[in-house]
Tab-separated table of C-alpha atoms and ligand atoms in Angstrom:
chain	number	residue	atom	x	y	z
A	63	UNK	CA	-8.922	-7.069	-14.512
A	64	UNK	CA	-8.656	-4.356	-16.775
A	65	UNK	CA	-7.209	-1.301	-15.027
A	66	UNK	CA	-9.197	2.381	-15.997
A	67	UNK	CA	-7.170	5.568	-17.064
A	68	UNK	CA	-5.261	6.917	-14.144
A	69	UNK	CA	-4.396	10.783	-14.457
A	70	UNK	CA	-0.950	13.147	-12.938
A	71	UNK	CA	-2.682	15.607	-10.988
A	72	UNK	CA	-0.561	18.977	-10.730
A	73	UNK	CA	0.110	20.623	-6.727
A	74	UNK	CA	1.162	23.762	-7.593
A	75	UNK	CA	3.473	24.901	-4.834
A	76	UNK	CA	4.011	28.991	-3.648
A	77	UNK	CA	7.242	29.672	-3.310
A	78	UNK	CA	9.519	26.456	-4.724
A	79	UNK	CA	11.658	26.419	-7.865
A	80	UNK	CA	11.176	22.631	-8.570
A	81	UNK	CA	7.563	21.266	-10.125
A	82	UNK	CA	5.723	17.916	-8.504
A	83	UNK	CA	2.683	16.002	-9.546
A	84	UNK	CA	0.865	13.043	-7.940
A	85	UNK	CA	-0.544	9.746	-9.787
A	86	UNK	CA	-3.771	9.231	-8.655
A	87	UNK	CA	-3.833	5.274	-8.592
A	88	UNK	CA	-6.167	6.045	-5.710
A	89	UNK	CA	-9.019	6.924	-8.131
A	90	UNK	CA	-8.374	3.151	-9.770
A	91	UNK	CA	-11.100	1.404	-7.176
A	92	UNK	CA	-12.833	2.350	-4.326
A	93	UNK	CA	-12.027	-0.503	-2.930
A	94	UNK	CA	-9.124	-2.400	-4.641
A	95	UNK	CA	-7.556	0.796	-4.568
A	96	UNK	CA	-3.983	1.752	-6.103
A	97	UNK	CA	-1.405	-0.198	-5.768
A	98	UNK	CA	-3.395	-3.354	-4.882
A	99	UNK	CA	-4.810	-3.340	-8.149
A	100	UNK	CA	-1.884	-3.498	-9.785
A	101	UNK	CA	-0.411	-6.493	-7.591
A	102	UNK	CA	-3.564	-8.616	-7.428
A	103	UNK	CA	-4.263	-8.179	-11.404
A	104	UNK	CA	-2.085	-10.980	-12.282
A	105	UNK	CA	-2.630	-12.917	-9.591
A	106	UNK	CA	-5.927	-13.081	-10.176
A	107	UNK	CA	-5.570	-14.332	-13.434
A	108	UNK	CA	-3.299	-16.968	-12.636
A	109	UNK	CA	-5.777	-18.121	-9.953
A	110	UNK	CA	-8.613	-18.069	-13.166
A	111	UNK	CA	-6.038	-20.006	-15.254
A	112	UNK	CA	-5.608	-22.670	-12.465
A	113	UNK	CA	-9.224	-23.190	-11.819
A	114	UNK	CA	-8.462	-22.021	-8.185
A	115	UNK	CA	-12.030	-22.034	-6.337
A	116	UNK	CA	-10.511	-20.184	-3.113
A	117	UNK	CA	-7.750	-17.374	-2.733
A	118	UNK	CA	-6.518	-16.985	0.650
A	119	UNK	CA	-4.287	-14.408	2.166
A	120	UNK	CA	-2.848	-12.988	5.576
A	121	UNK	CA	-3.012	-9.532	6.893
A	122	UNK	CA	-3.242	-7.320	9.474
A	123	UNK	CA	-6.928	-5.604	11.149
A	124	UNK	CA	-6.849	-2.640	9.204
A	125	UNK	CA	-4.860	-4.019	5.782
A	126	UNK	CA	-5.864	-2.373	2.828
A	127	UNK	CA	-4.679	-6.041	0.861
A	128	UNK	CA	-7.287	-7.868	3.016
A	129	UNK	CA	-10.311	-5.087	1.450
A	130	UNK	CA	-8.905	-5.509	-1.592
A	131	UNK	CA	-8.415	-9.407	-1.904
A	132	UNK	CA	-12.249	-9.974	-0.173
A	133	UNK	CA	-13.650	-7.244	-3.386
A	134	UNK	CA	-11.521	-8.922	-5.500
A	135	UNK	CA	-12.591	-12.621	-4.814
A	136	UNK	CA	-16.643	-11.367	-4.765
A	137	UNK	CA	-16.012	-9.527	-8.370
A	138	UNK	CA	-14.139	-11.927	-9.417
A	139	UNK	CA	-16.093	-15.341	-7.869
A	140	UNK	CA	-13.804	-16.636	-5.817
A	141	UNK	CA	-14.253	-17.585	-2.038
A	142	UNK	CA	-11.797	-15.767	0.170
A	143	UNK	CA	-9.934	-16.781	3.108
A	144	UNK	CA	-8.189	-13.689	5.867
A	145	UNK	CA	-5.949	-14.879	7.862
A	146	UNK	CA	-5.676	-12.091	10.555
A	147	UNK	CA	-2.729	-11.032	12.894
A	148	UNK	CA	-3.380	-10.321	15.759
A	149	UNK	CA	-4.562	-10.596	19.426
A	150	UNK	CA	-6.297	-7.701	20.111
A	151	UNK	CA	-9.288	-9.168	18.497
A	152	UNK	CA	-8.968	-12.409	19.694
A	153	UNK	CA	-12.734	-11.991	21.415
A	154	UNK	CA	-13.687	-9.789	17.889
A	155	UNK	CA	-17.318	-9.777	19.023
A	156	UNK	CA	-17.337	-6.151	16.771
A	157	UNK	CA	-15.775	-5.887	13.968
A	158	UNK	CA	-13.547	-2.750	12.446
A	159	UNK	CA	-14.854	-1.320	9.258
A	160	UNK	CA	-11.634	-2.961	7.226
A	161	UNK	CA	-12.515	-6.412	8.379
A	162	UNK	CA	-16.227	-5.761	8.337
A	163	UNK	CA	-15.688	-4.450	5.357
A	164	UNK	CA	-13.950	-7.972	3.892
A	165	UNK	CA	-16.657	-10.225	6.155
A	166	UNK	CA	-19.709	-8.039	3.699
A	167	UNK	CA	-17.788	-9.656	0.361
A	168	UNK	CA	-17.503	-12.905	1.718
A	169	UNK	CA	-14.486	-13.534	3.338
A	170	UNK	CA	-14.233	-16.106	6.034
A	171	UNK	CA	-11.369	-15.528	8.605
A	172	UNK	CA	-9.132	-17.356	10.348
A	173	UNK	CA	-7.667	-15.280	13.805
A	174	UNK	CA	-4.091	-16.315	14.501
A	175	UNK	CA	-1.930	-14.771	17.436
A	176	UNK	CA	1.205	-12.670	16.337
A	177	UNK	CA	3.402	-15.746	17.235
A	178	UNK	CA	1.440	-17.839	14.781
A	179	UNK	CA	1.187	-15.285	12.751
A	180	UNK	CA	4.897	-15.295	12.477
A	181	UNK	CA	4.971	-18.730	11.363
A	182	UNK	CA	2.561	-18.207	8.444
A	183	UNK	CA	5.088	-19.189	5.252
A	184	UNK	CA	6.437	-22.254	7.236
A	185	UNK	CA	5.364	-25.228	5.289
A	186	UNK	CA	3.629	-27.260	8.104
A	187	UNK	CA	1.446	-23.712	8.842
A	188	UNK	CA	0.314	-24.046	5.032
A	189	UNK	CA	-0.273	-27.591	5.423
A	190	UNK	CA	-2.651	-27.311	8.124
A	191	UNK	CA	-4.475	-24.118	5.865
A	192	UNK	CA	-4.487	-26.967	3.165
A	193	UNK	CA	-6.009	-29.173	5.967
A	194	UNK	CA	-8.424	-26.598	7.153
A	195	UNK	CA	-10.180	-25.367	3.764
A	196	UNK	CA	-8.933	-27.322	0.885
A	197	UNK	CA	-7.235	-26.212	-1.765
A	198	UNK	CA	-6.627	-22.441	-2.336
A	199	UNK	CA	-4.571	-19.881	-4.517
A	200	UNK	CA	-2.049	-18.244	-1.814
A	201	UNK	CA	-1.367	-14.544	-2.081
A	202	UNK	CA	1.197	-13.392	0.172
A	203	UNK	CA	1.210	-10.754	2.784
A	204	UNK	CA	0.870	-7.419	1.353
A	205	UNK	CA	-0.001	-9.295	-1.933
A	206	UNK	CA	4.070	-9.038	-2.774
A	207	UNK	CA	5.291	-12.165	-5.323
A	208	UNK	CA	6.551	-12.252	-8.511
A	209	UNK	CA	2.986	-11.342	-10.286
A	210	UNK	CA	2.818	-8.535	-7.814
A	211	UNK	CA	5.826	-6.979	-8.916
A	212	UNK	CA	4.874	-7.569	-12.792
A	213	UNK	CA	1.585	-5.316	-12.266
A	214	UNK	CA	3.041	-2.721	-10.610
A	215	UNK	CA	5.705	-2.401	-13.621
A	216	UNK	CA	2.217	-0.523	-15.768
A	217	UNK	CA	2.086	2.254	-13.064
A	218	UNK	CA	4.756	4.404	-15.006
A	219	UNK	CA	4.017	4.688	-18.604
A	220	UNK	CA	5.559	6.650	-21.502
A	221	UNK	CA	3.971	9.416	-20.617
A	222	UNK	CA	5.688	9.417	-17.318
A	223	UNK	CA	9.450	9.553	-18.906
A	224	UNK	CA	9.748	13.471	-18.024
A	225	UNK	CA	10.084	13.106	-14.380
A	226	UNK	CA	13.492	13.262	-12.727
A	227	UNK	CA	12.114	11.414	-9.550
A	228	UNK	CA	9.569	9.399	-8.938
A	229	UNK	CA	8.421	8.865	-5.083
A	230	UNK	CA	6.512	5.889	-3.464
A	231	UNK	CA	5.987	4.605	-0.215
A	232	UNK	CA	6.708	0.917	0.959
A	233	UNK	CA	5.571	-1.714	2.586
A	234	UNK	CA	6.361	-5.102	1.628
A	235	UNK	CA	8.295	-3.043	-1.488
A	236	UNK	CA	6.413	-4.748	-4.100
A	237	UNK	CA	5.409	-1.355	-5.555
A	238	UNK	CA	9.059	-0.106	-5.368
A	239	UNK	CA	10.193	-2.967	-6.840
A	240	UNK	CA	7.604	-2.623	-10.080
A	241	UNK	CA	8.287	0.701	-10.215
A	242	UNK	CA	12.342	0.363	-9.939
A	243	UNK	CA	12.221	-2.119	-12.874
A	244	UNK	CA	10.258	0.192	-15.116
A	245	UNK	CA	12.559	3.410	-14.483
A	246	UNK	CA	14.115	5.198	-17.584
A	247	UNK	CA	17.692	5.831	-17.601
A	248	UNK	CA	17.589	9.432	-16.498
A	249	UNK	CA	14.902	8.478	-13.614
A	250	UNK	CA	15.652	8.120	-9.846
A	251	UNK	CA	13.305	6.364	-7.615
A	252	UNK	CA	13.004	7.348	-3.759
A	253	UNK	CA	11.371	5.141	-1.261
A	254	UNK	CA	9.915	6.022	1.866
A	255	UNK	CA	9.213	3.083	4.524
A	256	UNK	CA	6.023	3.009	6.449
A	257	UNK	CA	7.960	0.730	8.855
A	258	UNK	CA	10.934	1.435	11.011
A	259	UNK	CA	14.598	-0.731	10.440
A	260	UNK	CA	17.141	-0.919	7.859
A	261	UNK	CA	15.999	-4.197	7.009
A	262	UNK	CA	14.187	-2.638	3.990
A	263	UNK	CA	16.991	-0.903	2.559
A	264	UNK	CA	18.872	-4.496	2.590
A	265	UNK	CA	15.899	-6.172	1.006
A	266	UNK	CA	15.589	-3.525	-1.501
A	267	UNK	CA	19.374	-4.230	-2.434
A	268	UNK	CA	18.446	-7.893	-2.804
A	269	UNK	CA	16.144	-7.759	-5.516
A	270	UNK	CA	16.232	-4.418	-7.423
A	271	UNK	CA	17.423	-4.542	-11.025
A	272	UNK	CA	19.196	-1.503	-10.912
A	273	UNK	CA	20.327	1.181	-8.547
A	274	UNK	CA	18.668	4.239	-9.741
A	275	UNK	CA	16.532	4.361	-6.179
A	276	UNK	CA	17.134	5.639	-2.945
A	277	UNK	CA	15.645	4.983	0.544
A	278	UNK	CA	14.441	7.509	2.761
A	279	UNK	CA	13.611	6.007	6.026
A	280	UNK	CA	13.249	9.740	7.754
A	281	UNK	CA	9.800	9.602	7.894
A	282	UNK	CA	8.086	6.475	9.400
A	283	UNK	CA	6.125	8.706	12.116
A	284	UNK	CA	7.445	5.873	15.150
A	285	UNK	CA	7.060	2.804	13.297
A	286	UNK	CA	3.831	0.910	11.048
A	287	UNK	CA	0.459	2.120	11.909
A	288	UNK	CA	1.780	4.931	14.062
A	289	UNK	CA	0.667	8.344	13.555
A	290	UNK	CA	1.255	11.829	14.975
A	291	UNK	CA	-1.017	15.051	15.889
A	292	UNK	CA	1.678	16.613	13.265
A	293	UNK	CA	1.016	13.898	10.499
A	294	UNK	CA	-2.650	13.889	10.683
A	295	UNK	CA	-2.942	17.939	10.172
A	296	UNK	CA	-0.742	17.808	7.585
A	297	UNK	CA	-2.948	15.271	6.038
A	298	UNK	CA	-6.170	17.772	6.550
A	299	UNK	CA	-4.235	20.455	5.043
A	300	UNK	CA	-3.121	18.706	1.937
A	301	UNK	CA	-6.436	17.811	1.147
A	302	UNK	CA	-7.736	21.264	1.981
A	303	UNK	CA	-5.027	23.252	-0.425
A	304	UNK	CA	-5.085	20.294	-3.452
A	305	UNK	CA	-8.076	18.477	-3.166
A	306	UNK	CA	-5.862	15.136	-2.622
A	307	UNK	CA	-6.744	12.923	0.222
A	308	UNK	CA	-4.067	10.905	1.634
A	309	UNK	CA	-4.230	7.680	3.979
A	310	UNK	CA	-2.267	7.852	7.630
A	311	UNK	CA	-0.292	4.573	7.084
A	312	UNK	CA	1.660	5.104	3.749
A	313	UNK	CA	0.789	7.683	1.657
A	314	UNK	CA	0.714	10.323	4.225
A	315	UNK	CA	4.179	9.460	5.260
A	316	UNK	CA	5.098	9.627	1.576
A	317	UNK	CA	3.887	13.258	1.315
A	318	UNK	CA	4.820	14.778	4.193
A	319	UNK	CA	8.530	13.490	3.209
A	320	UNK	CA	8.783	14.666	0.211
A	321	UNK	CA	7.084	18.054	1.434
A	322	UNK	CA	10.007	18.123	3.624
A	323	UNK	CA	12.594	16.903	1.296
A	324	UNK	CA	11.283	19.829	-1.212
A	325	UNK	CA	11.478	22.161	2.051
A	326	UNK	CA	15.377	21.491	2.850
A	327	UNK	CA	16.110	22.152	-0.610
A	328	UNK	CA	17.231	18.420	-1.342
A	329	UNK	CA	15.893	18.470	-5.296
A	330	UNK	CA	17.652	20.774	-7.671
A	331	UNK	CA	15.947	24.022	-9.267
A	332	UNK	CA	14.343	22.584	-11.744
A	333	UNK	CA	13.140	19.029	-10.978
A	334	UNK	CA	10.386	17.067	-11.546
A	335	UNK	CA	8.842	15.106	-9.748
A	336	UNK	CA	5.804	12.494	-9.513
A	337	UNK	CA	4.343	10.951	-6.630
A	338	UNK	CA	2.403	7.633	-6.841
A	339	UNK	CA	-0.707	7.975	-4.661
A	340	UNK	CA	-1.026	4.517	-3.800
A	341	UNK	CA	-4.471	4.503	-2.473
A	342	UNK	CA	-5.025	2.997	1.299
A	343	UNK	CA	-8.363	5.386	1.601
A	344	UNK	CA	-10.604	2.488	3.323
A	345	UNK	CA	-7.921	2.677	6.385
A	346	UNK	CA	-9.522	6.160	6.983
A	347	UNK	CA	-11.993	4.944	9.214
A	348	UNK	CA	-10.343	2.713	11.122
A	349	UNK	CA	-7.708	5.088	12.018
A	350	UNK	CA	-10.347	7.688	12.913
A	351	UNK	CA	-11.585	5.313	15.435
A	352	UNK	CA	-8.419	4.621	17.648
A	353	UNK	CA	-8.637	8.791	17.113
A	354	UNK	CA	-11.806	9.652	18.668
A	355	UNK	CA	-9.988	7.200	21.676
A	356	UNK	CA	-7.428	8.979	22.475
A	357	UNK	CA	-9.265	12.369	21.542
A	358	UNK	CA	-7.098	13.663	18.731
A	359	UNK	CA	-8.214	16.023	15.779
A	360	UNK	CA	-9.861	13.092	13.287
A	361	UNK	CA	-8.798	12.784	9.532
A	362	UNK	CA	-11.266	14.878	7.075
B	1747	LIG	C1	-0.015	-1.743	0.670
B	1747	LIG	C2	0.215	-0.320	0.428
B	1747	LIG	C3	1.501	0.203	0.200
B	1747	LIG	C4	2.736	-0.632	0.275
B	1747	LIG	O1	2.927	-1.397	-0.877
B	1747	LIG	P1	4.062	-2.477	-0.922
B	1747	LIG	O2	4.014	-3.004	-2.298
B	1747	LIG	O3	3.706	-3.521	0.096
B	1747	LIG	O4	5.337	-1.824	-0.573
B	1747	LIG	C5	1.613	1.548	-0.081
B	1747	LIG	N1	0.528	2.349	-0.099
B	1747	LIG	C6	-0.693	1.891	0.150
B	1747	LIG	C7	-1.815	2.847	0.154
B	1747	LIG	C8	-0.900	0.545	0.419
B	1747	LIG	O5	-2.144	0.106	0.675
């Protein structure tokens, strides 16, 4: 997978004494988009290297990894396994447009209930996958492992060394992770959880390199997946003023924080600062959907 020039767009901001730029890893892939690129890119050629005729992965309805791992397994010409979380779809006669989406590349899935779901890295679960469909590359949840964090380490180049802070949101933390290990000495990385709990922070202490990064945990809008009427026009106006879209599940959050952050005067006079717009763009839709339900202005 060769990965195409990715650009620092400028948002010039009225009225604020620091400067701030945003990666656009979104433009990467219209559908393997940003940061799921970068994780699956070595992945994918260690599944080439071991011959592997099937990758299989789990995920959740609307997962931008499940999008990107059914592309990536049609490009690339491997099958592709989804293993979805979830009851809500247990009778999915009609499909979202994520998993529809996956289904038009290929991808067979496999419906478990969250319970199950739960159990997905216990070795008898994988057995029974094994059992099921033979034998297949496993990517993770999220598509965080070891290769993951290796691809995500080309997001910041040398070109990149000017910034004082760098800004990402997390998920799994794979991207944080990359990220964190690529850092220059001057550089400070701040995190900003799409989840709720402090669990990140403590996993983030775990397996980071160094400790030039920071979580910010402020700004998870009620927990994964949840939005507010606040968020979403905040999205519409960012892309209005800069042209930028952003996604409701992570790099929304991301934006609005740092907005905020910049706001409450947290960075110095001075600073400068780059955002990594991690892509997530295909979630659009599906987000739009549970909108219209419960009648709420819809993402532009
Ligand atoms: C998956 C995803 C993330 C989270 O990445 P992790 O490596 O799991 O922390 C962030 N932004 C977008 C758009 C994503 O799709």
């Amino acid at each position: 997978m060769t990965i195409p020039m990715v650009y620092n767009q400028l948002i010039s901001l009225d009225n604020s004494n620091v400067s701030l730029q945003i990666k656009r890893e979104d433009l990467i892939h219209q559908f393997i988009s940003g940061n799921k690129f970068r994780k699956l890119k070595y992945n994918i050629e260690a599944a080439q290297l071991q011959k592997a005729r099937q990758l299989l992965t789990f995920g959740g309805a609307f997962s931008n990894h499940i999008a990107a791992v059914a592309f990536a397994g049609k490009t690339y010409h491997f099958e592709t396994i989804g293993i979805i979380r979830g009851d809500e779809i247990e009778n999915h006669e009609e499909l979202n447009p994520t998993l529809q989406f996956a289904k038009d590349c290929g991808m067979q899935f496999e419906f478990v209930t969250r319970s199950d779901y739960r159990l997905k890295e216990s070795e008898a679960f994988i057995e029974s996958l094994n059992h099921k469909f033979g034998d297949f590359y496993l990517i993770p949840e999220g598509g965080t492992n070891d290769l993951a964090i290796k691809g995500c380490e080309e997001i910041l180049t040398e070109d990149d060394s000017d910034f004082d802070y760098i800004c990402c949101s997390i998920g799994t933390g794979g991207t944080f992770l990359g990220i964190c290990n690529s850092l220059k000495p001057n550089q400070k990385l701040l995190g900003f959880p799409a989840l709720k709990g402090d669990f990140i922070e403590n996993q983030m202490k775990e397996k980071a390199k160094n400790d030039q990064w920071k979580i910010i945990s402020e700004y998870h809008f009620g927990g994964y997946g949840k939005v507010t009427p606040d968020l979403i026009d905040f999205i519409n106006q960012f892309k209005a003023d800069y042209k930028v879209p952003l996604d409701p599940i992570y790099t929304g959050k991301m934006v609005y924080g740092v907005m905020d952050l910049i706001r409450n005067n947290y960075f110095k006079v001075g600073t400068k600062i780059l955002l990594i717009h991690t892509g997530g763009l295909q979630g659009i839709q599906g987000m739009n959907n549970s909108l219209k339900h419960k009648k709420w202005t819809l993402i532009n």
